[in-house]
Short mmCIF file of C-alpha atoms and ligand atoms in Angstrom, two decimals:
data_model
loop_
_atom_site.label_atom_id
_atom_site.label_comp_id
_atom_site.label_asym_id
_atom_site.label_seq_id
_atom_site.Cartn_x
_atom_site.Cartn_y
_atom_site.Cartn_z
CA MET V 15 112.63 81.33 -155.44
CA PHE V 16 110.00 80.89 -152.72
CA ARG V 17 112.52 77.47 -151.75
CA GLU V 18 115.02 80.87 -150.41
CA ILE V 19 111.42 81.55 -147.86
CA PHE V 20 110.22 78.14 -147.01
CA ASP V 21 113.29 76.99 -145.89
CA ILE V 22 113.08 79.45 -142.98
CA TYR V 23 110.00 77.82 -141.53
CA ASN V 24 109.93 74.71 -139.58
CA TRP V 25 106.44 72.95 -139.90
CA GLU V 26 105.93 71.74 -136.44
CA GLU V 27 106.83 75.56 -134.70
CA ILE V 28 103.93 76.61 -137.70
CA LYS V 29 101.86 74.15 -136.26
CA GLN V 30 102.12 75.37 -133.11
CA SER V 31 101.94 78.86 -133.41
CA ILE V 32 98.52 78.38 -135.26
CA TYR V 33 97.23 76.08 -132.67
CA SER V 34 98.07 78.88 -129.89
CA LYS V 35 96.21 81.59 -131.31
CA THR V 36 93.77 82.97 -129.12
CA SER V 37 90.03 84.40 -129.71
CA ASP V 38 91.89 87.59 -128.88
CA ASP V 39 94.23 87.16 -132.08
CA VAL V 40 91.32 85.85 -133.96
CA GLU V 41 89.15 89.23 -132.86
CA MET V 42 92.12 91.54 -133.94
CA VAL V 43 92.73 89.99 -137.29
CA LEU V 44 89.16 90.33 -138.44
CA ASN V 45 88.37 93.93 -137.02
CA LYS V 46 91.92 94.90 -139.16
CA SER V 47 90.74 97.40 -141.90
CA ASN V 48 94.60 97.15 -143.86
CA ARG V 49 95.63 94.18 -145.52
CA ARG V 50 96.15 90.91 -143.68
CA THR V 51 99.38 88.97 -143.55
CA PRO V 52 100.73 85.53 -143.23
CA GLU V 53 100.49 85.50 -139.85
CA ASP V 54 97.16 87.08 -139.23
CA PHE V 55 96.32 83.99 -141.20
CA LYS V 56 97.62 81.74 -138.97
CA ALA V 57 94.49 83.16 -136.62
CA LEU V 58 91.89 82.88 -139.15
CA VAL V 59 92.59 79.09 -139.94
CA SER V 60 93.42 78.33 -136.23
CA PRO V 61 90.91 75.98 -133.26
CA ALA V 62 90.31 79.22 -131.95
CA ALA V 63 88.56 81.07 -135.41
CA ILE V 64 85.95 78.24 -135.36
CA GLY V 65 83.66 80.32 -132.53
CA TYR V 66 83.70 83.55 -135.39
CA ILE V 67 82.47 81.17 -138.22
CA GLU V 68 79.63 83.63 -138.68
CA GLN V 69 81.30 86.59 -138.75
CA MET V 70 83.87 85.13 -140.92
CA ALA V 71 81.60 83.93 -143.25
CA GLN V 72 79.80 87.37 -143.76
CA LEU V 73 82.85 89.50 -143.98
CA SER V 74 84.07 87.06 -146.63
CA ARG V 75 80.76 87.01 -148.61
CA GLU V 76 80.84 90.99 -148.04
CA LEU V 77 84.69 90.95 -149.39
CA THR V 78 83.57 88.52 -152.32
CA LEU V 79 81.03 90.73 -153.49
CA LYS V 80 82.97 93.99 -153.20
CA ARG V 81 85.85 92.25 -155.52
CA PHE V 82 83.93 89.93 -157.86
CA GLY V 83 80.10 91.23 -157.59
CA LYS V 84 77.55 88.13 -158.28
CA ASN V 85 79.55 86.10 -160.66
CA MET V 86 80.29 82.62 -160.91
CA GLN V 87 82.45 80.94 -162.96
CA MET V 88 82.19 77.90 -164.53
CA TYR V 89 84.62 75.25 -165.69
CA ILE V 90 85.01 71.65 -167.24
CA PRO V 91 87.83 69.05 -166.81
CA VAL V 92 88.62 67.04 -169.41
CA TYR V 93 90.91 64.10 -168.45
CA LEU V 94 93.20 63.47 -171.87
CA SER V 95 95.82 60.84 -170.07
CA ASN V 96 95.66 58.66 -167.14
CA GLU V 97 99.20 57.51 -168.11
CA CYS V 98 101.74 58.66 -165.24
CA GLN V 99 105.70 57.86 -164.13
CA ASN V 100 104.60 58.65 -160.58
CA SER V 101 103.32 56.36 -157.75
CA CYS V 102 101.26 58.80 -155.41
CA VAL V 103 100.10 56.49 -152.84
CA TYR V 104 96.41 58.41 -152.77
CA CYS V 105 95.88 57.97 -156.62
CA GLY V 106 94.12 56.11 -159.03
CA PHE V 107 96.49 57.07 -161.66
CA SER V 108 99.56 55.91 -160.17
CA ARG V 109 102.18 53.55 -162.07
CA ASN V 110 101.49 50.86 -159.30
CA ASN V 111 98.25 50.08 -160.47
CA ASN V 112 97.05 48.13 -162.90
CA ILE V 113 95.19 49.42 -164.78
CA LYS V 114 94.24 50.49 -168.49
CA ARG V 115 96.18 53.24 -169.38
CA ILE V 116 94.72 55.74 -172.11
CA THR V 117 96.07 58.30 -173.97
CA LEU V 118 93.56 60.66 -176.01
CA SER V 119 94.41 60.68 -180.03
CA GLU V 120 93.30 64.16 -181.69
CA GLU V 121 90.51 62.48 -183.55
CA GLN V 122 89.30 61.47 -179.98
CA ILE V 123 89.85 64.37 -178.74
CA VAL V 124 88.13 66.46 -181.01
CA GLN V 125 85.37 63.75 -179.84
CA GLU V 126 85.36 65.00 -176.50
CA ILE V 127 85.46 68.60 -176.97
CA LYS V 128 82.24 68.16 -179.14
CA GLU V 129 80.34 66.03 -176.46
CA ILE V 130 81.48 69.30 -173.75
CA LYS V 131 80.43 71.97 -176.17
CA LYS V 132 76.83 71.32 -175.87
CA PHE V 133 77.02 72.34 -172.32
CA GLY V 134 77.82 75.83 -173.15
CA PHE V 135 81.58 75.84 -171.37
CA GLU V 136 84.13 78.23 -172.45
CA HIS V 137 86.40 77.77 -170.10
CA ILE V 138 88.21 74.26 -170.46
CA LEU V 139 90.73 72.61 -167.65
CA ILE V 140 93.00 70.03 -169.33
CA VAL V 141 94.16 67.42 -166.93
CA THR V 142 96.77 64.79 -167.49
CA GLY V 143 98.85 62.25 -165.47
CA GLU V 144 102.70 62.87 -165.36
CA ASN V 145 104.20 60.70 -168.52
CA GLU V 146 106.96 62.89 -170.45
CA LEU V 147 106.49 60.86 -173.01
CA LYS V 148 103.06 59.87 -173.33
CA ALA V 149 102.03 63.48 -172.49
CA GLY V 150 104.60 65.63 -172.55
CA ILE V 151 105.59 69.14 -174.39
CA GLU V 152 105.28 67.52 -178.00
CA TYR V 153 101.97 66.14 -177.05
CA PHE V 154 101.03 69.40 -175.97
CA LYS V 155 101.93 71.45 -178.26
CA LYS V 156 99.57 68.87 -180.78
CA VAL V 157 96.36 69.45 -179.08
CA LEU V 158 96.47 73.09 -177.54
CA PRO V 159 95.72 74.89 -181.04
CA LEU V 160 92.63 72.09 -180.95
CA PHE V 161 90.98 73.44 -177.64
CA LYS V 162 91.98 77.11 -178.54
CA SER V 163 89.87 76.85 -181.65
CA GLU V 164 87.05 76.09 -179.24
CA PHE V 165 87.06 77.49 -175.90
CA ALA V 166 88.48 80.77 -174.66
CA HIS V 167 89.58 79.73 -171.66
CA VAL V 168 92.08 77.00 -171.54
CA SER V 169 93.76 75.66 -167.96
CA MET V 170 96.02 72.96 -167.92
CA GLU V 171 96.72 70.81 -164.65
CA ILE V 172 99.65 68.64 -166.16
CA GLN V 173 103.17 67.52 -165.04
CA PRO V 174 105.31 70.72 -163.83
CA MET V 175 107.45 71.87 -166.65
CA MET V 176 110.27 74.19 -167.43
CA GLN V 177 109.98 78.06 -167.73
CA SER V 178 111.08 77.35 -171.45
CA GLU V 179 108.17 75.17 -171.94
CA TYR V 180 105.55 76.89 -170.51
CA GLU V 181 106.81 79.43 -172.77
CA GLN V 182 105.74 77.26 -175.77
CA LEU V 183 102.79 76.68 -174.75
CA ILE V 184 101.51 80.16 -173.70
CA PRO V 185 101.57 81.48 -177.37
CA LEU V 186 99.49 78.58 -178.46
CA GLY V 187 96.74 79.76 -176.17
CA LEU V 188 97.82 78.33 -172.60
CA ASN V 189 95.96 80.67 -170.04
CA THR V 190 96.28 79.17 -166.74
CA VAL V 191 98.10 76.40 -164.63
CA LEU V 192 96.87 74.77 -161.87
CA VAL V 193 99.63 73.00 -159.76
CA TYR V 194 99.11 71.82 -156.23
CA GLN V 195 101.81 71.21 -154.10
CA GLU V 196 99.99 67.93 -152.52
CA THR V 197 101.42 68.63 -149.44
CA TYR V 198 104.11 71.65 -147.79
CA ASN V 199 105.32 68.97 -145.21
CA LYS V 200 108.52 67.82 -146.69
CA ASN V 201 109.26 65.25 -143.98
CA LEU V 202 106.49 63.54 -145.00
CA TYR V 203 106.38 64.26 -148.96
CA LYS V 204 108.67 61.30 -149.66
CA ASN V 205 106.00 59.07 -147.90
CA TYR V 206 103.06 60.22 -150.58
CA HIS V 207 105.26 60.41 -153.30
CA PRO V 208 107.88 57.70 -152.81
CA SER V 209 109.54 57.86 -156.85
CA GLY V 210 109.17 59.40 -160.29
CA LYS V 211 109.66 63.11 -160.84
CA LYS V 212 107.32 64.20 -158.37
CA SER V 213 109.53 62.87 -155.48
CA ASP V 214 111.30 65.96 -156.14
CA PHE V 215 109.91 68.33 -153.29
CA TYR V 216 111.43 71.15 -154.34
CA PHE V 217 111.15 70.46 -157.89
CA ARG V 218 106.96 71.18 -157.69
CA LEU V 219 107.70 74.10 -155.11
CA GLU V 220 109.68 75.96 -157.23
CA THR V 221 106.85 75.30 -160.31
CA PRO V 222 105.17 78.66 -159.47
CA ASP V 223 108.16 80.61 -159.71
CA ARG V 224 109.21 79.05 -163.34
CA LEU V 225 105.19 80.04 -164.40
CA GLY V 226 106.05 83.72 -162.85
CA LYS V 227 109.13 84.01 -165.11
CA ALA V 228 107.50 82.72 -168.43
CA ASN V 229 104.52 85.35 -167.83
CA ILE V 230 101.95 82.93 -167.47
CA ASN V 231 98.36 84.61 -167.20
CA LYS V 232 96.89 82.74 -164.02
CA MET V 233 98.35 79.90 -161.83
CA GLY V 234 96.44 78.12 -158.95
CA ILE V 235 97.90 76.71 -156.04
CA GLY V 236 96.94 75.02 -153.01
CA PHE V 237 97.14 71.34 -150.78
CA LEU V 238 95.67 68.36 -151.07
CA ILE V 239 93.58 68.07 -147.93
CA GLY V 240 93.88 64.81 -145.72
CA LEU V 241 97.54 64.44 -146.12
CA ASP V 242 98.68 66.18 -143.36
CA ASP V 243 97.57 68.99 -140.78
CA TRP V 244 95.14 71.33 -143.01
CA ARG V 245 95.64 74.49 -140.75
CA THR V 246 99.75 74.23 -141.30
CA GLU V 247 99.22 73.55 -144.89
CA ALA V 248 96.94 76.07 -145.05
CA PHE V 249 99.87 78.30 -143.61
CA PHE V 250 102.34 77.42 -146.22
CA THR V 251 99.98 77.91 -149.00
CA SER V 252 99.03 81.32 -147.74
CA LEU V 253 102.92 82.21 -147.63
CA HIS V 254 103.06 80.79 -150.93
CA LEU V 255 100.85 83.33 -152.61
CA ASN V 256 101.91 86.02 -150.92
CA TYR V 257 105.32 85.89 -152.49
CA LEU V 258 104.24 84.95 -155.92
CA GLU V 259 101.91 87.93 -155.65
CA LYS V 260 104.72 90.04 -154.88
CA ASN V 261 106.66 88.63 -157.17
CA TYR V 262 105.43 87.95 -160.61
CA TRP V 263 102.34 90.64 -159.90
CA LYS V 264 101.26 90.58 -163.41
CA THR V 265 100.07 87.14 -162.50
CA LYS V 266 96.44 86.07 -161.53
CA TYR V 267 95.96 83.31 -158.81
CA SER V 268 93.40 80.92 -157.48
CA ILE V 269 93.30 78.84 -154.66
CA SER V 270 91.13 75.51 -154.70
CA PHE V 271 90.72 73.23 -152.07
CA PRO V 272 90.92 69.34 -153.21
CA ARG V 273 89.81 67.02 -150.55
CA LEU V 274 90.88 63.43 -150.69
CA ARG V 275 88.40 61.37 -152.42
CA PRO V 276 87.80 57.51 -152.50
CA ALA V 277 90.36 56.33 -155.89
CA ALA V 278 91.66 53.09 -156.59
CA GLY V 279 94.20 51.74 -154.11
CA GLU V 280 92.27 52.36 -151.18
CA PHE V 281 94.26 55.08 -149.71
CA GLU V 282 92.80 56.20 -145.87
CA PRO V 283 94.09 59.82 -145.38
CA LYS V 284 95.81 60.66 -142.60
CA VAL V 285 93.35 63.84 -141.78
CA ASN V 286 90.02 64.81 -142.24
CA ILE V 287 88.36 68.28 -141.84
CA THR V 288 84.59 69.13 -141.15
CA ASP V 289 82.30 70.97 -143.84
CA LYS V 290 82.54 73.44 -141.37
CA GLU V 291 86.66 73.55 -140.81
CA LEU V 292 86.21 73.71 -144.66
CA VAL V 293 83.84 76.62 -144.84
CA GLN V 294 86.26 78.32 -142.09
CA LEU V 295 89.34 77.59 -144.80
CA ILE V 296 87.65 79.16 -147.64
CA CYS V 297 86.80 82.16 -145.80
CA ALA V 298 89.93 82.52 -144.56
CA TYR V 299 91.50 82.65 -147.31
CA ARG V 300 88.63 85.27 -148.61
CA ILE V 301 89.58 87.57 -145.82
CA PHE V 302 93.48 87.53 -146.21
CA LYS V 303 93.03 88.18 -149.63
CA GLU V 304 90.23 90.28 -151.58
CA GLU V 305 91.51 89.39 -155.08
CA VAL V 306 92.35 85.73 -155.22
CA GLU V 307 89.39 83.53 -157.31
CA LEU V 308 88.39 80.61 -154.82
CA SER V 309 87.46 77.18 -156.76
CA ILE V 310 85.56 74.21 -156.03
CA SER V 311 85.40 71.21 -157.90
CA THR V 312 82.93 68.19 -158.23
CA ARG V 313 84.79 66.58 -155.18
CA GLU V 314 82.39 68.33 -152.41
CA SER V 315 78.74 67.35 -152.41
CA GLU V 316 75.73 68.70 -153.64
CA VAL V 317 74.12 70.57 -150.39
CA PHE V 318 77.77 71.79 -149.48
CA ARG V 319 78.68 73.20 -152.80
CA ASP V 320 75.23 74.80 -152.59
CA ASN V 321 75.73 76.18 -149.74
CA LEU V 322 79.46 77.41 -150.48
CA ILE V 323 78.30 79.65 -153.26
CA LYS V 324 77.49 83.31 -151.11
CA LEU V 325 80.62 82.21 -149.07
CA GLY V 326 83.68 83.48 -150.98
CA ILE V 327 83.51 80.69 -153.67
CA THR V 328 84.40 82.67 -157.91
CA ASN V 329 84.59 79.65 -159.94
CA ILE V 330 82.77 76.20 -159.61
CA SER V 331 83.10 72.86 -162.09
CA ALA V 332 80.12 70.31 -162.98
CA GLY V 333 79.09 67.98 -165.02
CA SER V 334 82.51 66.66 -165.02
CA LYS V 335 84.58 63.31 -165.74
CA THR V 336 87.64 62.00 -163.97
CA ASN V 337 88.58 59.82 -166.59
CA PRO V 338 90.33 60.27 -169.98
CA GLY V 339 87.09 60.01 -172.66
CA GLY V 340 84.90 60.31 -169.90
CA TYR V 341 82.44 62.28 -171.75
CA SER V 342 82.40 60.00 -175.37
CA THR V 343 84.81 57.88 -176.78
CA PHE V 344 85.62 55.95 -173.25
CA LYS V 345 82.91 56.45 -170.36
CA GLU V 346 83.91 53.07 -168.73
CA SER V 347 87.31 54.27 -168.25
CA LEU V 348 88.75 54.26 -164.68
CA LYS V 349 88.46 57.67 -162.47
CA GLN V 350 91.27 58.84 -161.52
CA PHE V 351 88.65 60.03 -158.11
CA GLU V 352 85.26 59.11 -157.43
CA ILE V 353 83.20 62.91 -157.53
CA ASN V 354 80.16 63.46 -155.23
CA ASP V 355 78.30 66.10 -157.42
CA GLU V 356 76.83 64.04 -160.38
CA ARG V 357 73.95 67.09 -161.31
CA SER V 358 74.70 68.35 -165.27
CA PRO V 359 75.81 71.76 -165.63
CA GLU V 360 72.43 72.88 -166.32
CA GLU V 361 70.94 71.92 -162.98
CA ILE V 362 74.16 73.54 -161.59
CA GLY V 363 73.74 76.74 -163.92
CA GLU V 364 70.12 77.09 -162.35
CA ILE V 365 70.98 77.05 -158.58
CA ILE V 366 73.42 79.31 -158.96
CA LYS V 367 70.80 81.76 -160.63
CA HIS V 368 68.29 80.81 -158.10
CA GLN V 369 70.65 82.58 -155.65
CA GLY V 370 70.66 85.51 -157.64
CA TYR V 371 74.09 85.09 -159.13
CA GLU V 372 75.02 85.87 -162.71
CA VAL V 373 76.32 82.28 -164.29
CA VAL V 374 79.57 82.99 -166.27
CA TRP V 375 80.78 80.84 -168.87
CA LYS V 376 82.98 82.96 -170.56
CA ASP V 377 85.38 84.93 -168.95
CA TRP V 378 88.12 85.25 -171.27
CA GLU V 379 88.06 86.88 -174.75
CA LYS V 380 90.79 85.13 -177.47
CA THR V 381 92.19 88.41 -178.46
CA TYR V 382 93.61 88.76 -174.65
CA ASN V 383 96.03 86.61 -175.89
S1 SF4 R 412 98.47 62.46 -158.89
FE1 SF4 R 412 99.02 63.29 -160.92
S2 SF4 R 412 100.84 62.70 -160.89
FE2 SF4 R 412 100.17 61.70 -159.00
S3 SF4 R 412 99.64 59.18 -159.65
FE3 SF4 R 412 97.78 60.20 -159.63
S4 SF4 R 412 98.71 61.49 -161.85
FE4 SF4 R 412 100.41 60.57 -161.52
#
């Protein structure tokens, strides 16, 4: 399990070692012809690498074109429930927030699907809060087939589950699971996740292991940008990815870059990342792993997202609503967080095409299942 590797490392020592990387270290890693290691990754996310951003962007672009061609995969999230038993201090759906709680019924889900299908998507990302009773395994077993009959690719961002539960959902059409560690700083984790099942750091950390053992087709990992030093968080994510690829080599991987956005509860991020640093982070992952998918959501601004298209991103969301029923049945319900790019999927598709890229609505065949 990843825990055995993770526990060898010390957060402060890693941080110090990243911040002590020099220009020579960065150049050595950029000029390397063989595969880069997590140790190399430290140089790529170090402050010293910011002076090499142009070189990194060019290399990232070349590697992405070589592996993925000029293709951009489109996906859209659908929120099914804002019920949650956790109290993450940065989230509008925290159980401590006094909001109207909604879990969509099968009829309401069919309505949402009808609206979403008008945009042309074939890849759907199902999102729920973490509530075993309202949105647990029995609920997912009921609603997954509704999605599978309409979408080629079904991803889920839901509560971490047991291996046996994933094994029940995969035959129903589950292709991908996203599970972000939020922060890899074990000592701070509890401050951000004080109660509920999510307060168990190691249960979350080992979720990708359970997914790998269940033979999931693809999983997405990452951290929430804003909770602690992003360079150190990124190193631990790279270590995690490296471990998972070695141990569950049949599974594909993606990395996302969720940057904290305003939400109910008025949480202030502990650290900020500039747009330039976020570009550095994206390029660093691409240079580290040529084959990993890199995904950007509508948390980011229009201009910034447009500029990222050629830099290494392979998956992009569009037209997103972050509230349950947001497309049709409960348009005014509370959003998990504010989005930053409100353009329609069609508009975003045009921008991608304008940059010479193919807009990929369908990246999976049901028969592959
Ligand atoms: S981040 Fe997820 S688990 Fe935490 S309160 Fe929000 S919905 Fe619940």
